[in-house]
Short mmCIF file of C-alpha atoms in Angstrom, two decimals:
data_model
loop_
_atom_site.label_atom_id
_atom_site.label_comp_id
_atom_site.label_asym_id
_atom_site.label_seq_id
_atom_site.Cartn_x
_atom_site.Cartn_y
_atom_site.Cartn_z
CA MET S 1 -0.89 20.50 -0.36
CA THR S 2 -0.01 19.10 -3.77
CA HIS S 3 -2.52 17.42 -6.02
CA PRO S 4 -2.09 14.76 -8.70
CA GLN S 5 -1.30 16.22 -12.10
CA HIS S 6 -3.80 15.93 -14.90
CA PRO S 7 -3.72 12.40 -16.36
CA HIS S 8 -3.13 13.57 -19.92
CA THR S 9 0.47 14.49 -19.20
CA ALA S 10 3.72 13.14 -20.49
CA PRO S 11 5.11 9.78 -19.39
CA GLY S 12 7.20 10.27 -16.26
CA SER S 13 4.75 12.72 -14.67
CA ASP S 14 3.19 11.96 -11.27
CA ALA S 15 0.01 10.75 -12.97
CA GLN S 16 1.98 8.17 -14.94
CA LEU S 17 4.04 6.83 -12.02
CA LEU S 18 3.06 3.50 -10.50
CA ARG S 19 3.69 3.42 -6.75
CA VAL S 20 1.98 0.15 -5.79
CA LEU S 21 1.31 -3.01 -7.81
CA ALA S 22 -0.81 -5.68 -6.12
CA TRP S 23 -0.54 -9.07 -7.77
CA GLU S 24 -3.06 -11.80 -6.97
CA SER S 25 -0.48 -14.54 -7.44
CA THR S 26 -3.07 -17.27 -6.91
CA ARG S 27 -6.79 -17.48 -6.17
CA ALA S 28 -6.23 -20.55 -3.99
CA CYS S 29 -6.40 -20.09 -0.23
CA THR S 30 -6.40 -22.21 2.91
CA LEU S 31 -8.87 -19.93 4.73
CA ALA S 32 -12.53 -19.23 3.92
CA CYS S 33 -13.31 -15.67 5.05
CA PRO S 34 -16.87 -14.46 4.31
CA HIS S 35 -15.67 -11.07 3.05
CA CYS S 36 -13.10 -12.51 0.61
CA ARG S 37 -12.54 -10.15 -2.30
CA ALA S 38 -11.17 -13.01 -4.40
CA SER S 39 -13.92 -15.54 -3.64
CA ALA S 40 -10.94 -17.81 -3.04
CA VAL S 41 -11.00 -21.52 -3.81
CA ASP S 42 -9.23 -24.61 -2.44
CA MET S 43 -6.99 -25.48 -5.39
CA ARG S 44 -4.61 -23.57 -7.63
CA ASP S 45 -5.76 -23.03 -11.19
CA PRO S 46 -3.57 -24.22 -14.09
CA ASP S 47 -4.31 -20.92 -15.88
CA GLU S 48 -2.47 -18.86 -13.26
CA LEU S 49 0.27 -16.58 -14.56
CA THR S 50 3.48 -18.55 -15.03
CA THR S 51 6.80 -17.57 -13.48
CA ALA S 52 7.91 -16.15 -16.84
CA GLU S 53 4.70 -14.11 -17.21
CA ALA S 54 5.13 -12.74 -13.70
CA MET S 55 8.69 -11.68 -14.57
CA GLN S 56 7.44 -9.87 -17.68
CA MET S 57 4.82 -8.10 -15.57
CA LEU S 58 7.50 -6.85 -13.17
CA GLU S 59 9.73 -5.68 -16.02
CA SER S 60 6.83 -3.77 -17.57
CA ALA S 61 5.96 -2.25 -14.19
CA ALA S 62 9.55 -0.99 -13.90
CA GLU S 63 8.89 1.25 -16.92
CA LEU S 64 6.33 3.06 -14.73
CA GLY S 65 8.63 3.53 -11.75
CA LYS S 66 10.00 1.55 -8.84
CA SER S 67 6.97 0.21 -7.00
CA ILE S 68 5.95 -1.62 -3.89
CA ILE S 69 5.02 -5.06 -5.24
CA ILE S 70 2.40 -6.73 -3.05
CA LEU S 71 2.63 -10.49 -3.59
CA SER S 72 -0.89 -11.42 -2.57
CA GLY S 73 -3.62 -13.99 -3.19
CA GLY S 74 -5.54 -16.03 -2.17
CA GLU S 75 -2.58 -17.36 -0.24
CA PRO S 76 0.66 -16.48 -2.05
CA LEU S 77 2.68 -18.92 0.06
CA LEU S 78 1.05 -21.69 -1.98
CA ARG S 79 3.27 -20.69 -4.93
CA ASP S 80 6.66 -22.36 -4.83
CA ASP S 81 8.15 -19.79 -7.23
CA LEU S 82 7.42 -16.84 -4.94
CA GLU S 83 11.11 -16.50 -4.08
CA GLN S 84 12.13 -16.32 -7.75
CA ILE S 85 9.54 -13.64 -8.42
CA ALA S 86 10.45 -11.64 -5.31
CA ALA S 87 14.14 -11.76 -6.22
CA ARG S 88 13.43 -10.46 -9.72
CA ALA S 89 11.29 -7.66 -8.29
CA ALA S 90 14.11 -6.60 -5.97
CA GLU S 91 16.64 -6.84 -8.81
CA LEU S 92 14.50 -4.41 -10.84
CA GLY S 93 14.47 -1.92 -7.97
CA HIS S 94 10.97 -2.69 -6.73
CA ARG S 95 10.17 -3.36 -3.07
CA PRO S 96 8.48 -6.78 -2.84
CA VAL S 97 6.31 -7.59 0.20
CA VAL S 98 4.19 -10.65 0.99
CA SER S 99 0.52 -10.37 1.95
CA CYS S 100 -0.33 -13.76 3.45
CA ASN S 101 -2.85 -15.17 5.92
CA ASP S 102 -1.91 -18.70 7.00
CA GLY S 103 0.77 -18.83 9.68
CA ARG S 104 1.15 -22.59 9.24
CA LEU S 105 2.79 -21.98 5.86
CA LEU S 106 5.21 -19.32 7.09
CA THR S 107 7.78 -21.67 8.58
CA ASP S 108 11.28 -20.69 9.64
CA ALA S 109 12.64 -22.19 6.42
CA ARG S 110 10.14 -20.28 4.26
CA ILE S 111 10.85 -16.99 6.01
CA ALA S 112 14.58 -17.53 5.50
CA SER S 113 14.19 -18.29 1.79
CA LEU S 114 11.90 -15.30 1.26
CA ALA S 115 14.31 -13.04 3.14
CA ALA S 116 17.15 -14.26 0.93
CA ALA S 117 15.01 -13.30 -2.07
CA GLY S 118 14.58 -9.74 -0.82
CA ILE S 119 11.41 -9.87 1.27
CA ARG S 120 11.62 -7.68 4.38
CA HIS S 121 7.96 -7.18 5.21
CA PHE S 122 4.79 -9.27 5.55
CA SER S 123 1.15 -8.47 6.16
CA PHE S 124 -1.46 -10.63 7.86
CA SER S 125 -5.22 -10.19 8.06
CA MET S 126 -6.36 -10.40 11.69
CA HIS S 127 -9.91 -9.33 12.45
CA SER S 128 -10.16 -9.71 16.22
CA GLU S 129 -7.96 -9.72 19.28
CA LYS S 130 -10.10 -12.64 20.48
CA GLU S 131 -8.95 -16.07 19.32
CA ALA S 132 -12.40 -17.63 19.02
CA ASP S 133 -13.81 -14.67 17.07
CA HIS S 134 -10.95 -14.61 14.57
CA ASP S 135 -10.98 -18.36 14.01
CA HIS S 136 -14.75 -18.34 13.50
CA PHE S 137 -14.50 -15.53 10.96
CA VAL S 138 -11.80 -17.19 8.83
CA ARG S 139 -13.48 -20.61 9.26
CA VAL S 140 -10.25 -22.34 10.35
CA GLU S 141 -9.70 -23.46 13.93
CA GLY S 142 -6.22 -22.60 15.15
CA ALA S 143 -5.62 -19.83 12.58
CA TYR S 144 -5.19 -17.20 15.31
CA ARG S 145 -2.66 -19.27 17.25
CA GLU S 146 -0.68 -20.13 14.13
CA ALA S 147 -0.57 -16.47 13.08
CA LEU S 148 0.90 -15.45 16.44
CA LEU S 149 3.57 -18.13 16.12
CA ALA S 150 4.37 -16.82 12.63
CA PHE S 151 4.72 -13.26 13.97
CA ALA S 152 7.29 -14.50 16.49
CA ARG S 153 9.24 -16.22 13.70
CA ILE S 154 9.15 -13.10 11.53
CA LYS S 155 10.59 -11.02 14.38
CA LYS S 156 13.23 -13.67 15.10
CA HIS S 157 14.48 -13.27 11.53
CA GLY S 158 14.68 -9.50 11.97
CA LEU S 159 11.83 -8.77 9.55
CA SER S 160 8.66 -6.72 10.00
CA PHE S 161 4.94 -7.31 9.64
CA GLN S 162 1.74 -5.30 9.58
CA ILE S 163 -1.75 -6.28 10.68
CA ASN S 164 -4.69 -5.71 8.32
CA THR S 165 -8.06 -5.55 10.09
CA THR S 166 -11.37 -5.35 8.24
CA VAL S 167 -13.79 -3.14 10.19
CA LEU S 168 -16.90 -5.24 10.77
CA PRO S 169 -20.17 -5.23 12.75
CA GLY S 170 -18.51 -7.59 15.23
CA ASN S 171 -15.39 -5.53 15.92
CA HIS S 172 -15.99 -1.85 15.15
CA GLU S 173 -16.74 -1.01 18.79
CA ARG S 174 -13.56 -2.75 20.02
CA LEU S 175 -10.98 -0.96 17.90
CA GLU S 176 -9.23 0.50 20.93
CA ALA S 177 -8.70 -2.98 22.36
CA ILE S 178 -7.63 -4.36 18.97
CA LYS S 179 -5.19 -1.48 18.53
CA ASN S 180 -3.60 -2.20 21.93
CA TRP S 181 -3.32 -5.88 21.00
CA VAL S 182 -1.71 -5.06 17.64
CA VAL S 183 0.83 -2.87 19.44
CA SER S 184 1.55 -5.68 21.92
CA LEU S 185 2.32 -8.05 19.03
CA GLY S 186 5.12 -5.77 17.83
CA ALA S 187 3.50 -4.98 14.47
CA ALA S 188 5.13 -2.26 12.39
CA SER S 189 1.78 -0.78 11.34
CA TRP S 190 -1.97 -1.33 11.43
CA HIS S 191 -4.17 -1.05 8.33
CA LEU S 192 -7.94 -0.71 8.63
CA PHE S 193 -10.01 -1.92 5.66
CA PHE S 194 -13.64 -1.08 4.89
CA ILE S 195 -15.84 -3.46 2.95
CA VAL S 196 -16.49 -3.03 -0.76
CA PRO S 197 -19.48 -5.23 -1.71
CA MET S 198 -17.82 -7.50 -4.26
CA GLY S 199 -16.53 -11.06 -4.26
CA ARG S 200 -17.84 -13.04 -1.31
CA ALA S 201 -18.68 -9.82 0.56
CA ALA S 202 -21.47 -9.03 -1.91
CA ALA S 203 -23.57 -11.83 -0.42
CA ALA S 204 -22.28 -11.97 3.16
CA GLY S 205 -24.81 -9.47 4.51
CA SER S 206 -24.97 -8.69 8.22
CA GLU S 207 -21.67 -10.37 9.06
CA VAL S 208 -19.72 -7.75 7.12
CA ASP S 209 -22.01 -4.76 6.44
CA LEU S 210 -21.58 -1.64 8.57
CA LYS S 211 -24.09 1.20 8.63
CA GLN S 212 -22.95 4.52 7.21
CA THR S 213 -23.19 6.13 10.66
CA GLN S 214 -20.95 3.41 12.12
CA ILE S 215 -18.36 3.91 9.39
CA ASP S 216 -18.39 7.65 10.01
CA ALA S 217 -17.98 7.16 13.77
CA VAL S 218 -14.99 4.85 13.27
CA LEU S 219 -13.29 7.25 10.86
CA ARG S 220 -13.81 10.21 13.19
CA TYR S 221 -12.42 8.22 16.11
CA VAL S 222 -9.31 7.14 14.17
CA ALA S 223 -8.78 10.65 12.76
CA ALA S 224 -9.01 12.23 16.21
CA GLU S 225 -6.89 9.71 18.10
CA SER S 226 -4.43 7.93 15.83
CA ASP S 227 -1.72 10.61 15.71
CA ASP S 228 -1.00 9.76 19.35
CA TRP S 229 -0.86 5.98 18.85
CA PRO S 230 2.53 4.23 19.05
CA LEU S 231 2.33 2.82 15.51
CA PRO S 232 1.26 4.20 12.12
CA VAL S 233 -2.31 3.54 10.98
CA LYS S 234 -3.56 3.50 7.39
CA VAL S 235 -7.21 3.53 6.31
CA THR S 236 -8.08 1.69 3.08
CA CYS S 237 -11.31 1.82 1.04
CA ALA S 238 -12.63 4.79 3.00
CA PRO S 239 -10.98 7.78 1.30
CA GLN S 240 -13.34 10.19 3.05
CA TYR S 241 -10.97 9.69 5.99
CA ALA S 242 -8.66 12.19 4.29
CA GLN S 243 -11.30 14.94 4.23
CA ILE S 244 -12.31 14.15 7.84
CA ARG S 245 -8.69 14.69 8.86
CA ALA S 246 -8.50 17.85 6.76
CA ALA S 247 -11.66 19.18 8.42
CA LEU S 248 -10.02 18.57 11.81
CA GLY S 249 -6.99 20.59 10.70
CA LYS S 250 -4.80 17.48 10.42
CA ASP S 251 -2.54 16.30 7.63
CA PRO S 252 -4.75 14.19 5.32
CA GLY S 253 -1.95 11.64 5.30
CA SER S 254 -1.93 10.82 1.59
CA ARG S 255 0.12 11.80 -1.43
CA GLY S 256 -2.42 13.11 -3.89
CA ARG S 257 -5.91 11.63 -3.83
CA SER S 258 -6.70 9.18 -1.04
CA CYS S 259 -8.31 6.67 -3.41
CA MET S 260 -5.32 5.51 -5.44
CA ALA S 261 -7.25 3.13 -7.72
CA GLY S 262 -5.74 3.49 -11.18
CA SER S 263 -3.74 6.50 -10.03
CA GLY S 264 -0.53 5.22 -8.51
CA PHE S 265 -2.05 1.80 -7.77
CA VAL S 266 -3.03 -1.07 -10.02
CA PHE S 267 -4.05 -4.70 -9.51
CA VAL S 268 -3.23 -7.76 -11.62
CA SER S 269 -5.30 -10.90 -11.14
CA TRP S 270 -4.11 -14.51 -11.08
CA ARG S 271 -4.83 -14.80 -14.81
CA GLY S 272 -3.43 -11.42 -15.83
CA ASP S 273 -6.52 -9.21 -15.77
CA VAL S 274 -5.64 -5.62 -14.90
CA LYS S 275 -8.02 -3.72 -12.61
CA PRO S 276 -7.82 -0.29 -10.95
CA CYS S 277 -7.63 -2.08 -7.59
CA GLY S 278 -8.47 -5.49 -6.19
CA TYR S 279 -11.98 -4.44 -5.21
CA PHE S 280 -13.06 -3.76 -8.79
CA ASP S 281 -14.83 -6.21 -11.08
CA LEU S 282 -13.85 -3.85 -13.91
CA VAL S 283 -11.14 -5.26 -16.21
CA VAL S 284 -9.19 -2.63 -18.19
CA GLY S 285 -6.82 -5.02 -19.98
CA ASN S 286 -4.83 -8.23 -19.67
CA ILE S 287 -1.05 -8.45 -19.49
CA ARG S 288 -1.06 -11.60 -21.65
CA LYS S 289 -2.25 -9.41 -24.51
CA THR S 290 -0.91 -5.94 -23.73
CA PRO S 291 2.10 -4.84 -21.62
CA LEU S 292 1.14 -3.57 -18.16
CA SER S 293 2.88 -0.25 -18.78
CA GLN S 294 0.76 0.38 -21.88
CA ILE S 295 -2.49 -0.53 -20.11
CA TYR S 296 -1.65 1.72 -17.17
CA ARG S 297 -0.77 4.71 -19.34
CA GLU S 298 -3.43 4.38 -22.03
CA SER S 299 -6.57 2.84 -20.47
CA ALA S 300 -9.48 5.25 -20.96
CA GLU S 301 -11.06 4.06 -17.70
CA LEU S 302 -7.91 4.71 -15.69
CA ARG S 303 -7.49 8.13 -17.29
CA ASP S 304 -11.06 9.02 -16.30
CA MET S 305 -10.44 7.89 -12.71
CA ARG S 306 -7.50 10.28 -12.55
CA THR S 307 -9.77 13.20 -13.48
CA PRO S 308 -11.94 14.32 -10.51
CA GLU S 309 -13.75 16.79 -12.78
CA LYS S 310 -15.45 13.78 -14.39
CA PHE S 311 -16.93 12.47 -11.12
CA SER S 312 -20.70 12.79 -10.76
CA GLY S 313 -23.02 13.49 -7.83
CA ILE S 314 -21.59 14.69 -4.53
CA CYS S 315 -18.10 13.45 -5.39
CA GLY S 316 -18.12 15.63 -8.50
CA GLN S 317 -19.10 18.76 -6.59
CA CYS S 318 -17.13 18.16 -3.40
CA ARG S 319 -14.29 20.53 -2.62
CA PHE S 320 -12.36 17.55 -1.25
CA ASN S 321 -12.48 15.51 -4.46
CA ARG S 322 -8.74 15.99 -5.05
CA VAL S 323 -7.96 14.93 -1.48
CA CYS S 324 -10.57 12.20 -1.08
CA GLY S 325 -12.23 11.44 -4.40
CA GLY S 326 -14.49 8.76 -2.95
CA CYS S 327 -13.94 5.02 -3.31
CA ARG S 328 -14.17 4.37 -7.03
CA ALA S 329 -14.58 0.62 -6.49
CA ARG S 330 -17.54 1.03 -4.14
CA ALA S 331 -19.15 3.53 -6.52
CA TYR S 332 -18.84 0.94 -9.27
CA ALA S 333 -20.08 -1.97 -7.14
CA VAL S 334 -23.13 -0.12 -5.80
CA ASN S 335 -24.01 2.37 -8.54
CA GLY S 336 -22.63 0.63 -11.65
CA SER S 337 -20.39 3.60 -12.50
CA PHE S 338 -16.84 4.17 -11.30
CA LEU S 339 -17.40 7.91 -11.73
CA ALA S 340 -20.44 7.99 -9.40
CA SER S 341 -20.44 9.09 -5.77
CA ASP S 342 -19.15 6.82 -3.03
CA PRO S 343 -22.31 5.63 -1.20
CA ASN S 344 -20.42 5.29 2.10
CA CYS S 345 -19.70 8.99 2.42
CA ASN S 346 -22.36 11.17 4.04
CA TYR S 347 -20.52 14.42 3.44
CA SER S 348 -22.65 17.12 1.81
CA ALA S 349 -20.75 18.99 -0.85
CA GLY S 350 -19.76 22.50 0.14
CA GLN S 351 -20.84 22.04 3.76
CA ASP S 352 -18.26 21.77 6.54
CA ARG S 353 -18.69 18.92 8.95
#
């Protein structure tokens, strides 16, 4: 197994390469999910990055490598320049994808225009295989039905989509049924997300908070079973999944450390703030003041995140800290330090599970 190189290496090394850039193109959204990282609002803000600023961001990102560019939000389909931005990303050698949530906005005409701009893949957040449960969670009646209609349109255009499911108190015991439903939809992949207590999720309480034992049970179940599922599964914001797989003698399934925050992954907000990932309230720079490539290479905070030897507590001692590394965003949200231990991991350093 290979490990990330030390962050204080020359430009062009693995530590300096950007693999994924997530851009919060707008904070506006048509849904109202209680776990919303962005604490999304109804209307677009006039201070959003302009088309020209977005182009500059993509050009600067190209200096760090050819990346997957996640055009996200809020609801990115609310931006009428999304096609221009996607086309520029593709022209630069990036792979642009759209992370949206409202099927009503993904019409045949919009899919066709996005495809012409270079978009080949979409993601949708779906949190239940049950229509009433999903609609209640996103606070919009008909959202489930409209999403399914959008999936059919995506497939008709010969494009692909993935389903993102946040693991919640209301669905964690039904993951087998949800997985079968996701397969039946024809999704290309299924991504499972675990809550980081920030944004709206910080105050949502029992509707979104899982117990540590429940999180561990879900991760063990997915680690043990998912290799035999008919579609690929990715776990996000629970990097201990990698060490659980390693302990089971399975491929950890990640290149380098499982938590990519600031190390292969970076997030840019609707107003240009750069963060290690979207679940951080920690701002390490702003692209309106400093080029993204410079922030990514030179930020002291990002350099520290790339150095597992600097982690404290269990994450600092753990023999899996170059495979897992703990969720740096959750450590920051709960403990006030991005170098602290991930409070969701109950692994005891040096002790096999």
